[in-house]
PDB file of C-alpha atoms in Angstrom:
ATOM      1  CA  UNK A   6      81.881   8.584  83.148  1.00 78.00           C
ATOM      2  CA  UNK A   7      84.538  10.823  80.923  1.00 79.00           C
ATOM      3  CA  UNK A   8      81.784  12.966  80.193  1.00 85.00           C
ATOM      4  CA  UNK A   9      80.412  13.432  83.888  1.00 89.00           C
ATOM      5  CA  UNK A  10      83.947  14.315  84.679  1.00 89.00           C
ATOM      6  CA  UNK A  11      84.510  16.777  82.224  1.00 89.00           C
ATOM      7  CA  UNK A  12      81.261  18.490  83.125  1.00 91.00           C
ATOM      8  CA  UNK A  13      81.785  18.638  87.201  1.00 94.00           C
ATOM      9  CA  UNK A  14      85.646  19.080  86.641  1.00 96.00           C
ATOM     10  CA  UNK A  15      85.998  22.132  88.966  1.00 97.00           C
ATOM     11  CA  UNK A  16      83.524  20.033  91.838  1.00 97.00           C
ATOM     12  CA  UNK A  17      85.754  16.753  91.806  1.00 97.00           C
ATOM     13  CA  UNK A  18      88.315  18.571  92.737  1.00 97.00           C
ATOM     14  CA  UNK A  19      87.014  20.461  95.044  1.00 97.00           C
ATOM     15  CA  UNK A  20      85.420  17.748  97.003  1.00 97.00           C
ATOM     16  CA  UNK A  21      88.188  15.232  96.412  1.00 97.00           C
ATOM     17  CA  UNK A  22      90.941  17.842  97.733  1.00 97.00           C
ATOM     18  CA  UNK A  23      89.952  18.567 101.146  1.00 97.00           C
ATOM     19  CA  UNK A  24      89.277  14.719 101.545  1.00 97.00           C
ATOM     20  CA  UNK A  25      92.447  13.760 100.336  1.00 97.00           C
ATOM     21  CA  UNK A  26      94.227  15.711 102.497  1.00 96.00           C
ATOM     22  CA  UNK A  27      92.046  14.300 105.506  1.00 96.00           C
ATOM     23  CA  UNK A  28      92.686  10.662 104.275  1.00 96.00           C
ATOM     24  CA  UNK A  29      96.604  12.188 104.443  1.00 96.00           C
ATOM     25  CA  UNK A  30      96.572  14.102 107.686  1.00 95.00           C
ATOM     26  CA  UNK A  31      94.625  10.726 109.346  1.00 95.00           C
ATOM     27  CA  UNK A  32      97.999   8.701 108.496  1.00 95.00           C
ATOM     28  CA  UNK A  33     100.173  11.298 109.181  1.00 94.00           C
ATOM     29  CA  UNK A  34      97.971  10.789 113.373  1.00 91.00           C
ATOM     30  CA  UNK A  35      98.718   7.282 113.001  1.00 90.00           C
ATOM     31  CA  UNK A  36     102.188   7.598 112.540  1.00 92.00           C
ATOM     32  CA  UNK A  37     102.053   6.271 108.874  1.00 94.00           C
ATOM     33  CA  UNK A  38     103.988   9.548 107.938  1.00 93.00           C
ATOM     34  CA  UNK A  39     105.492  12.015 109.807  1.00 87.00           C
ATOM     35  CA  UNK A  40     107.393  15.437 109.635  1.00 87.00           C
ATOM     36  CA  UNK A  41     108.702  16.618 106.640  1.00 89.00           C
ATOM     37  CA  UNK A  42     106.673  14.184 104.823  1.00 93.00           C
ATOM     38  CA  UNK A  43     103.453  14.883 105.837  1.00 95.00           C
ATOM     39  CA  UNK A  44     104.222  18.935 105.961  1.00 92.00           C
ATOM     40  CA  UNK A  45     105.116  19.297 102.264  1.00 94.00           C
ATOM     41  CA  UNK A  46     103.536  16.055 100.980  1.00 95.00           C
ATOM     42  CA  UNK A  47     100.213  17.455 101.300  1.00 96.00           C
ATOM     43  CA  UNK A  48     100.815  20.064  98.843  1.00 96.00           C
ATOM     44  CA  UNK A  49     102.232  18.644  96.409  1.00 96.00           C
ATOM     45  CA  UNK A  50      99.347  15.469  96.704  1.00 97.00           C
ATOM     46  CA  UNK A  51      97.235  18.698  95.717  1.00 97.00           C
ATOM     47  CA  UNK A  52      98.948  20.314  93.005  1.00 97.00           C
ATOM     48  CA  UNK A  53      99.151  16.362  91.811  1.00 97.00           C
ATOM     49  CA  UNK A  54      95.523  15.772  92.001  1.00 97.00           C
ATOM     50  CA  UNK A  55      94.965  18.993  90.268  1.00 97.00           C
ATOM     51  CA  UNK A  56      97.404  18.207  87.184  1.00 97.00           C
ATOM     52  CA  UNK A  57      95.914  14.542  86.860  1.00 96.00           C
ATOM     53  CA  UNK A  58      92.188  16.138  86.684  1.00 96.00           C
ATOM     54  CA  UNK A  59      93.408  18.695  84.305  1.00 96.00           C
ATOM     55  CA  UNK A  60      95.484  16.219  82.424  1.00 96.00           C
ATOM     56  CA  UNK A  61      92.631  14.163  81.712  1.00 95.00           C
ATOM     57  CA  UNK A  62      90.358  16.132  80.844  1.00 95.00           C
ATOM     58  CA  UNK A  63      92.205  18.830  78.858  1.00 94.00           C
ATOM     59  CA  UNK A  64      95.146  17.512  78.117  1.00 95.00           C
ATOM     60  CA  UNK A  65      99.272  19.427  77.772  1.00 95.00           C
ATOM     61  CA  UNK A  66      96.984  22.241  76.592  1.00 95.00           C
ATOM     62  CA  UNK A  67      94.986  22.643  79.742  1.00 95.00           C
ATOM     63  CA  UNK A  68      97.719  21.901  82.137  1.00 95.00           C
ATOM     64  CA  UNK A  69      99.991  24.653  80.131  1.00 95.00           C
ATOM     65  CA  UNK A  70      97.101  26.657  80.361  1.00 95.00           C
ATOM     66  CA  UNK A  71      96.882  26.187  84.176  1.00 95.00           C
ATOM     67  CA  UNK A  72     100.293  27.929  84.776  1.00 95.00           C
ATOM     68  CA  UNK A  73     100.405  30.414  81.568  1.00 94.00           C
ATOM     69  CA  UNK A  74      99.734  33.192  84.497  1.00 95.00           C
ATOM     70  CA  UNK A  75     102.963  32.489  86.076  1.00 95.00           C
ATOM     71  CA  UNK A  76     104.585  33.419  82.783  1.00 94.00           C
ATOM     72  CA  UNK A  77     103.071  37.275  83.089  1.00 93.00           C
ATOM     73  CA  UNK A  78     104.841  39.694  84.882  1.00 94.00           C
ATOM     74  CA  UNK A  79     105.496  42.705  82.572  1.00 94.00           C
ATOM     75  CA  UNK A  80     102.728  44.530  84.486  1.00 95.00           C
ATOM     76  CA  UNK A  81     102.895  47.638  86.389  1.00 95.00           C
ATOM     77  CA  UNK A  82     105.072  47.673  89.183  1.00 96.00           C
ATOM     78  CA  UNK A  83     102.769  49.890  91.604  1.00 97.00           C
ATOM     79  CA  UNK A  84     100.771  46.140  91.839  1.00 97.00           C
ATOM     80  CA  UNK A  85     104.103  44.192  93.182  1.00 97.00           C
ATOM     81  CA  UNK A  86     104.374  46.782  95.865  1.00 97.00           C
ATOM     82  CA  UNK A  87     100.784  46.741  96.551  1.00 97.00           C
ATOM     83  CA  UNK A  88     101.487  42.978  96.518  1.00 97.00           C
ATOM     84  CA  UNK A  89     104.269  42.842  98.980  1.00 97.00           C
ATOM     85  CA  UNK A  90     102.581  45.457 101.129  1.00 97.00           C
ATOM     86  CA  UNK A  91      98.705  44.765 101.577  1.00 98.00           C
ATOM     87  CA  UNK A  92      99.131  42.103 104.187  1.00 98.00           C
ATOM     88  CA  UNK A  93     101.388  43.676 106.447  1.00 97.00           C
ATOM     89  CA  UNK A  94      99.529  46.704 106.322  1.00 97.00           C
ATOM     90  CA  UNK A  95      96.434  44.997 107.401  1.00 98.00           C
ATOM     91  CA  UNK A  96      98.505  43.371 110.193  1.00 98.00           C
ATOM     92  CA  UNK A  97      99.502  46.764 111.364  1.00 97.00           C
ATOM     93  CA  UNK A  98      96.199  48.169 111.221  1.00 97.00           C
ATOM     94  CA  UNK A  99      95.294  45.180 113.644  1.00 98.00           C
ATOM     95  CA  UNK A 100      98.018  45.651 115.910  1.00 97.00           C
ATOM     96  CA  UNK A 101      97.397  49.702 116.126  1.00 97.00           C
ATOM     97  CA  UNK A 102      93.119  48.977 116.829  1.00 97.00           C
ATOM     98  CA  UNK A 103      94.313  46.444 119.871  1.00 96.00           C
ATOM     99  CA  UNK A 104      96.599  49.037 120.688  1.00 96.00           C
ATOM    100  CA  UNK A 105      94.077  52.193 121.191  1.00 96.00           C
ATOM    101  CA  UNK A 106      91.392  49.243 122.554  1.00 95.00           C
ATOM    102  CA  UNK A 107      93.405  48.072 124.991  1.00 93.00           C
ATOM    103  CA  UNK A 108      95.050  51.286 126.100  1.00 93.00           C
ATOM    104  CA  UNK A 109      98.452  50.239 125.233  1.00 91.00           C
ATOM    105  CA  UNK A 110     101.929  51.524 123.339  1.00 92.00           C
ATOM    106  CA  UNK A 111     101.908  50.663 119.617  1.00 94.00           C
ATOM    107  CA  UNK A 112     105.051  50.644 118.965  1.00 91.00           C
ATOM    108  CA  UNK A 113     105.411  47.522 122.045  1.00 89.00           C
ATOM    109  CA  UNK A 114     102.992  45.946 119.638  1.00 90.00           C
ATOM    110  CA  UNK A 115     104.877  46.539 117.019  1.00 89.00           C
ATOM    111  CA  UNK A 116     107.364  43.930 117.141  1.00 86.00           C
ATOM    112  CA  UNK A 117     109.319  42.166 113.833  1.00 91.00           C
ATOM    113  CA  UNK A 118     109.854  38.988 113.657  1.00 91.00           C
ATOM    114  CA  UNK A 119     111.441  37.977 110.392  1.00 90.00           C
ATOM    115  CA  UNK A 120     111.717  34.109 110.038  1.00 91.00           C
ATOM    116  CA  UNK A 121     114.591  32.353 108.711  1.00 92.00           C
ATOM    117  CA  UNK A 122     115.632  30.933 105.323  1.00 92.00           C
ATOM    118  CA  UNK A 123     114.205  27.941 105.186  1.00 92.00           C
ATOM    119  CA  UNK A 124     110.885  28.888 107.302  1.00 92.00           C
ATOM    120  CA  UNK A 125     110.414  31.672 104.692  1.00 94.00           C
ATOM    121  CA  UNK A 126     111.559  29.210 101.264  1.00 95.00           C
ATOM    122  CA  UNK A 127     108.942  26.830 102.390  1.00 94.00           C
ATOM    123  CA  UNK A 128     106.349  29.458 102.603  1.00 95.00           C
ATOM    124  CA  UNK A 129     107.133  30.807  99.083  1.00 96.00           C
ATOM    125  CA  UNK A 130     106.825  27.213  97.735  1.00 96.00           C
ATOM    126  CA  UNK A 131     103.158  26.899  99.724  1.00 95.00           C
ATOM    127  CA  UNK A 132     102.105  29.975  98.178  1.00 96.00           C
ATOM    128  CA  UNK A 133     103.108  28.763  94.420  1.00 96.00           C
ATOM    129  CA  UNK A 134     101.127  25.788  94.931  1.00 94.00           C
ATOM    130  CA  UNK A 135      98.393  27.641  96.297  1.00 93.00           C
ATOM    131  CA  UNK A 136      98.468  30.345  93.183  1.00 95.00           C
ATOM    132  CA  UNK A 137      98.517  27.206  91.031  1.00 95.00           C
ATOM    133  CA  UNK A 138      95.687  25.352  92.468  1.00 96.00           C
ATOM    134  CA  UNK A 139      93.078  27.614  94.268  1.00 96.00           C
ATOM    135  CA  UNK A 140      93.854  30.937  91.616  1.00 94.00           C
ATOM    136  CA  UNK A 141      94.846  29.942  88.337  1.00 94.00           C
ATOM    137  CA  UNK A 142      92.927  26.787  88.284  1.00 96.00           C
ATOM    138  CA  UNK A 143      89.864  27.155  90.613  1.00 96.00           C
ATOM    139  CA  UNK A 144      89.037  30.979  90.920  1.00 95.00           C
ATOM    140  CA  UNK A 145      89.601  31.190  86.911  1.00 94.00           C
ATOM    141  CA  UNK A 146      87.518  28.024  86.344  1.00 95.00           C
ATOM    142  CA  UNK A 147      84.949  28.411  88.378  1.00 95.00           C
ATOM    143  CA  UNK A 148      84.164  32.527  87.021  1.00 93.00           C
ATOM    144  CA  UNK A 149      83.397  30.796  83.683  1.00 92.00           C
ATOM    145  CA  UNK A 150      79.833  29.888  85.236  1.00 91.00           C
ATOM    146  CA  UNK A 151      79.750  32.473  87.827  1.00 92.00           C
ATOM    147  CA  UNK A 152      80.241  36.106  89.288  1.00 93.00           C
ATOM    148  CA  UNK A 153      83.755  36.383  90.172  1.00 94.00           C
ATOM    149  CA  UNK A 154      83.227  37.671  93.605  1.00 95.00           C
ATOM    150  CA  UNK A 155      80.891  34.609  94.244  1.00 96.00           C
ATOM    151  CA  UNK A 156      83.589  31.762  92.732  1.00 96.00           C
ATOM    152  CA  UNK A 157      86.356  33.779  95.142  1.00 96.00           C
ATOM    153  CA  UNK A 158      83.929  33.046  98.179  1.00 97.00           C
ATOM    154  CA  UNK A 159      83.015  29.256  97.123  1.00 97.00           C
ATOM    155  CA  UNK A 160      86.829  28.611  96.711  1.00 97.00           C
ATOM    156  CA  UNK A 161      87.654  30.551  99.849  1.00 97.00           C
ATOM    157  CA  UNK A 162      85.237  28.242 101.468  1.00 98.00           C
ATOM    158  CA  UNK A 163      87.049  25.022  99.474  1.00 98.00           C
ATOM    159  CA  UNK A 164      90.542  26.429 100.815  1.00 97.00           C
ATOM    160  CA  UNK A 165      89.940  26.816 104.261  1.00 97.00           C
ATOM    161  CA  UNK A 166      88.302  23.087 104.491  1.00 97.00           C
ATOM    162  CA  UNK A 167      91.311  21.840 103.490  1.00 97.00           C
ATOM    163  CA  UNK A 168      93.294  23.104 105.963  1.00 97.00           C
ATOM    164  CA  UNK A 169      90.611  21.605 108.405  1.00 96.00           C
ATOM    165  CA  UNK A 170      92.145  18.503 109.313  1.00 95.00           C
ATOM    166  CA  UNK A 171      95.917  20.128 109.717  1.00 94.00           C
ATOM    167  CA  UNK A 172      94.102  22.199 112.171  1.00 95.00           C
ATOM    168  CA  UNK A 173      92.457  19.769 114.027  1.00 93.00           C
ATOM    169  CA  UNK A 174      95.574  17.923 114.658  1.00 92.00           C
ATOM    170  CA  UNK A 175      97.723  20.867 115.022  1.00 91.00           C
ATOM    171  CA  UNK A 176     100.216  20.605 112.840  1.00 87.00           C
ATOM    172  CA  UNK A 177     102.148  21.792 109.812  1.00 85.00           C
ATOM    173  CA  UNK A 178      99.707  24.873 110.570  1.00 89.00           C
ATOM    174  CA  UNK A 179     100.363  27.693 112.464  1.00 89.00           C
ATOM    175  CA  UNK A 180      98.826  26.776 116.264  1.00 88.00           C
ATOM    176  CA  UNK A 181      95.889  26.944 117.425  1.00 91.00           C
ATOM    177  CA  UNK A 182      93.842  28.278 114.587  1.00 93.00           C
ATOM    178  CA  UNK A 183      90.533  28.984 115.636  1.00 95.00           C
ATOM    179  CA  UNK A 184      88.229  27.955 112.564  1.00 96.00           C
ATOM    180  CA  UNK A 185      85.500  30.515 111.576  1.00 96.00           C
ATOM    181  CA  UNK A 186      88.495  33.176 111.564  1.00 96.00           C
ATOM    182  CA  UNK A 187      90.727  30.837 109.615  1.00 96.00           C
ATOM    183  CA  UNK A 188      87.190  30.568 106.662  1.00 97.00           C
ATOM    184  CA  UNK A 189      86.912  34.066 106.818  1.00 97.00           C
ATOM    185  CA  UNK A 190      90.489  34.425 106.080  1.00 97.00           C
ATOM    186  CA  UNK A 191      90.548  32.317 103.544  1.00 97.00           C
ATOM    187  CA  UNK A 192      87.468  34.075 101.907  1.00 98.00           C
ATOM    188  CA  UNK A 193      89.272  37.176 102.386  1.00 98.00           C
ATOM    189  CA  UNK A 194      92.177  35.813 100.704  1.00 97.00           C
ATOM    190  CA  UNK A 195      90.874  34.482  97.713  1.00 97.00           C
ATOM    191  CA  UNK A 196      88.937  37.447  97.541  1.00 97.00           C
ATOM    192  CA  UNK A 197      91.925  39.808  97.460  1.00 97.00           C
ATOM    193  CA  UNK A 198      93.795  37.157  94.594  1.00 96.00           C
ATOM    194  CA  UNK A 199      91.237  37.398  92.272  1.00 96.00           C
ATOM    195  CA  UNK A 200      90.952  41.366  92.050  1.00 95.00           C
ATOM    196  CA  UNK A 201      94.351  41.249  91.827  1.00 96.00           C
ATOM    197  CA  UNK A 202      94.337  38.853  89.270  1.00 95.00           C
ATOM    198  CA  UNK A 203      91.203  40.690  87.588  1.00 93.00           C
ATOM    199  CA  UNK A 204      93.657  43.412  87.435  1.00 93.00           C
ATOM    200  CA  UNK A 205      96.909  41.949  86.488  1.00 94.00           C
ATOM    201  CA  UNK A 206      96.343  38.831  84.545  1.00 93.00           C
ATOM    202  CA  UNK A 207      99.253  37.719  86.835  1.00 95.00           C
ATOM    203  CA  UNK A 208     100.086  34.568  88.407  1.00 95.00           C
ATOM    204  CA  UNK A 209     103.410  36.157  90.196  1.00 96.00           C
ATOM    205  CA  UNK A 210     101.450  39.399  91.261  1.00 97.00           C
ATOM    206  CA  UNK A 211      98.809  36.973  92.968  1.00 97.00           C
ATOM    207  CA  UNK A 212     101.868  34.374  94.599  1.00 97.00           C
ATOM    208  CA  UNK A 213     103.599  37.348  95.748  1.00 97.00           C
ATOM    209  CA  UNK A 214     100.257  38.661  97.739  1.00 97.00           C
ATOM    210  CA  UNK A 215      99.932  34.994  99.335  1.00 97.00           C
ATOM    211  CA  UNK A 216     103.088  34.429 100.603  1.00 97.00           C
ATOM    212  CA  UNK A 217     102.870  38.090 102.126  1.00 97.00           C
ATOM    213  CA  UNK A 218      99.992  36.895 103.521  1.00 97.00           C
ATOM    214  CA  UNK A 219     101.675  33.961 105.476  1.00 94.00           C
ATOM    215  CA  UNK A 220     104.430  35.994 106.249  1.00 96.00           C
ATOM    216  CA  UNK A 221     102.282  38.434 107.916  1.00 96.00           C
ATOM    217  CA  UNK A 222     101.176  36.607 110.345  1.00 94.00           C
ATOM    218  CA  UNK A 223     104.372  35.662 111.540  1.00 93.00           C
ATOM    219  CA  UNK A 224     106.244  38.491 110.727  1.00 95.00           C
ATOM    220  CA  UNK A 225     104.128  40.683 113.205  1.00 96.00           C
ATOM    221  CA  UNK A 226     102.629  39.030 116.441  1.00 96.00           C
ATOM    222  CA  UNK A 227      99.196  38.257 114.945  1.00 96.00           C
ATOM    223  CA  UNK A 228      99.061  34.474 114.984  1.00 95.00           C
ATOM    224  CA  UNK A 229      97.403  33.616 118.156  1.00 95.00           C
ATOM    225  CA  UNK A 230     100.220  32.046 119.617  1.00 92.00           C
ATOM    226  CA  UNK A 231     102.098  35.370 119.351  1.00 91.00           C
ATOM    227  CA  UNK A 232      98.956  37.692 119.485  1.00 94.00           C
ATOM    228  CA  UNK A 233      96.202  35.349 120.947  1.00 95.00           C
ATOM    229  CA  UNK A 234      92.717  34.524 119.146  1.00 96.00           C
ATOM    230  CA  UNK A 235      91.307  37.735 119.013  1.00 96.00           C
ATOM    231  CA  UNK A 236      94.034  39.714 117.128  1.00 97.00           C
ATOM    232  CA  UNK A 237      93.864  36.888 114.795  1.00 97.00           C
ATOM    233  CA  UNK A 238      90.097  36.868 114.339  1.00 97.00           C
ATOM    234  CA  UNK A 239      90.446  40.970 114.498  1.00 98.00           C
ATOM    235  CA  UNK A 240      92.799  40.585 111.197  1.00 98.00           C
ATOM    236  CA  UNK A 241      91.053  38.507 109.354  1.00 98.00           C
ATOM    237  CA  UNK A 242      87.959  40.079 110.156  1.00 98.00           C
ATOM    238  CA  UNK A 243      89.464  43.443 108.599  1.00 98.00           C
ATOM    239  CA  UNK A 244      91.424  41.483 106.066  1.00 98.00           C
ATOM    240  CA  UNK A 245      87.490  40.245 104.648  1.00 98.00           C
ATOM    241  CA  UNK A 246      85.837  43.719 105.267  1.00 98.00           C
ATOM    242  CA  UNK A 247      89.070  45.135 103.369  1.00 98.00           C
ATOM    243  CA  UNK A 248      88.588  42.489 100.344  1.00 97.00           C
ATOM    244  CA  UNK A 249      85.071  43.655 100.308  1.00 97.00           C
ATOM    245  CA  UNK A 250      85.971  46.839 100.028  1.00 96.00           C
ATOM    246  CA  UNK A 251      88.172  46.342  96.886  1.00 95.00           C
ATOM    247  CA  UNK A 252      85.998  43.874  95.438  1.00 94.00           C
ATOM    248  CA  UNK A 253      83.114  46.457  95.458  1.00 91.00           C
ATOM    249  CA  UNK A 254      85.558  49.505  93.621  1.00 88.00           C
ATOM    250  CA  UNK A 255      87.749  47.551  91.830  1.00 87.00           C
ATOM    251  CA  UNK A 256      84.988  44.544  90.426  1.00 78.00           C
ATOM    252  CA  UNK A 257      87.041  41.981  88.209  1.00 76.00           C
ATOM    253  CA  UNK A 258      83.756  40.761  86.550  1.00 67.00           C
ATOM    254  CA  UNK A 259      84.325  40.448  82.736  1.00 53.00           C
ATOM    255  CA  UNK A 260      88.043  40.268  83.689  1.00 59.00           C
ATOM    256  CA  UNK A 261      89.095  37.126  85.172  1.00 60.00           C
ATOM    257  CA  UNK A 262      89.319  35.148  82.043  1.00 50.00           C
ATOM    258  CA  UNK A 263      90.841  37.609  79.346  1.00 42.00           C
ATOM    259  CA  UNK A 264      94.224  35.285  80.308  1.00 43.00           C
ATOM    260  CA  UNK A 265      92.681  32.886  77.478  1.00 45.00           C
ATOM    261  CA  UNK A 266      92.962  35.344  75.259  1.00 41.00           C
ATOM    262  CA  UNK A 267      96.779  36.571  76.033  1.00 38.00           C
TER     263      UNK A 267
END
């Protein structure tokens, strides 16, 4: 049983995270646990599940190993703005197509909407986790036994169904998500993190370009309560097609894993 563990490591927890969080968004729709509970619980029943796998089967050394890219962030600074930047550019991009589609003023599209403290503290905690688990664990892990651009796309897929059942209840998500935009973001997403991470060897770099990604949405109306569906399945359409793009110049194959070696 150890050794069947230690050989599907990255697949138990891929299958066992979306499920947990099912098995914790079912109680949360009974009323077992509610609000802030149930909002930030799930993440941190994630990042738990991940250190317990990685505990036992690697040990201090493997979790340490886990979160050595959070450590690295004497890198150059043109990535942090590229970082901060990439997802609200996107989000713009959107807004200005819907704009000359529809016939209408882009700057009346162009609206900011900058959320408060706390909305944006618990964001930046979301993304850590997310860095943690899905980047420096997953992507990294699973490019050991395959191409880089293909472990992105099986984690995207891994990411999005675990924000399935938040979705289907509709909450502690943004509203009204519709799915296949909310995979292909995902995809796009975990695309994006690992040339970034290819490129940087950064855990920071990659948190930074999550939480941007987040804040995006909210920042500018492109969730589709402030936008509607289609500007949200327009952006993360051109948010994958982008990550293509950059996966295709900028290939982190050979890359991913030099971490080990820093």
């Amino acid at each position: 049983m150890v050794d069947f563990i230690k050989k599907y490591e990255i697949w138990i927890f891929l299958v066992l995270a979306p499920v947990i969080n099912t098995i914790i968004t079912y109680a949360n729709s009974k009323g077992i646990i509610t609000g802030f509970v149930y909002t930030h619980g799930r993440f941190y029943a994630l990042l738990f599940l991940l250190i317990c796998i990685v505990k036992f089967t690697k040990g201090n050394e493997g979790l340490k190993d886990v979160f050595r890219p959070m450590l690295k962030w004497k890198i150059n600074p043109k990535w942090y703005i590229f970082s901060l930047l990439f997802s609200l550019t996107i989000a713009a991009f959107t807004l200005f197509l819907k704009a000359s589609y529809n016939g209408d003023d882009y700057f009346s599209l162009l609206k900011f909407n900058i959320p408060n403290f706390r909305t944006s503290f618990f964001l930046l905690t979301w993304a850590f986790m997310g860095e943690v688990v899905w980047v420096s664990y997953s992507i990294r892990t699973l490019s050991k036994t395959m191409n880089p651009f293909y472990a992105s796309q099986v984690i995207g897929f891994f990411w999005a169904l675990w924000w399935v059942p938040s979705v289907y209840i509709n909450t502690g998500v943004i509203l009204d998500l519709p799915l296949w935009p909310l995979f292909l973001n995902m995809m796009g997403a975990a695309g994006m993190c690992t040339v970034i991470y290819g490129k940087t060897k950064s855990g920071i770099c990659v948190w930074i370009l999550q939480y941007m990604l987040n804040m995006s949405i909210i920042i500018l109306p492109i969730s589709p309560t402030l936008g509607g569906i289609p500007t949200y399945a327009a952006f993360a359409t051109l948010y994958f097609l982008v990550m293509l793009g950059f996966m295709y110049f900028m290939n982190p194959a050979k890359k991913i894993n030099i971490v080990e070696k820093v």
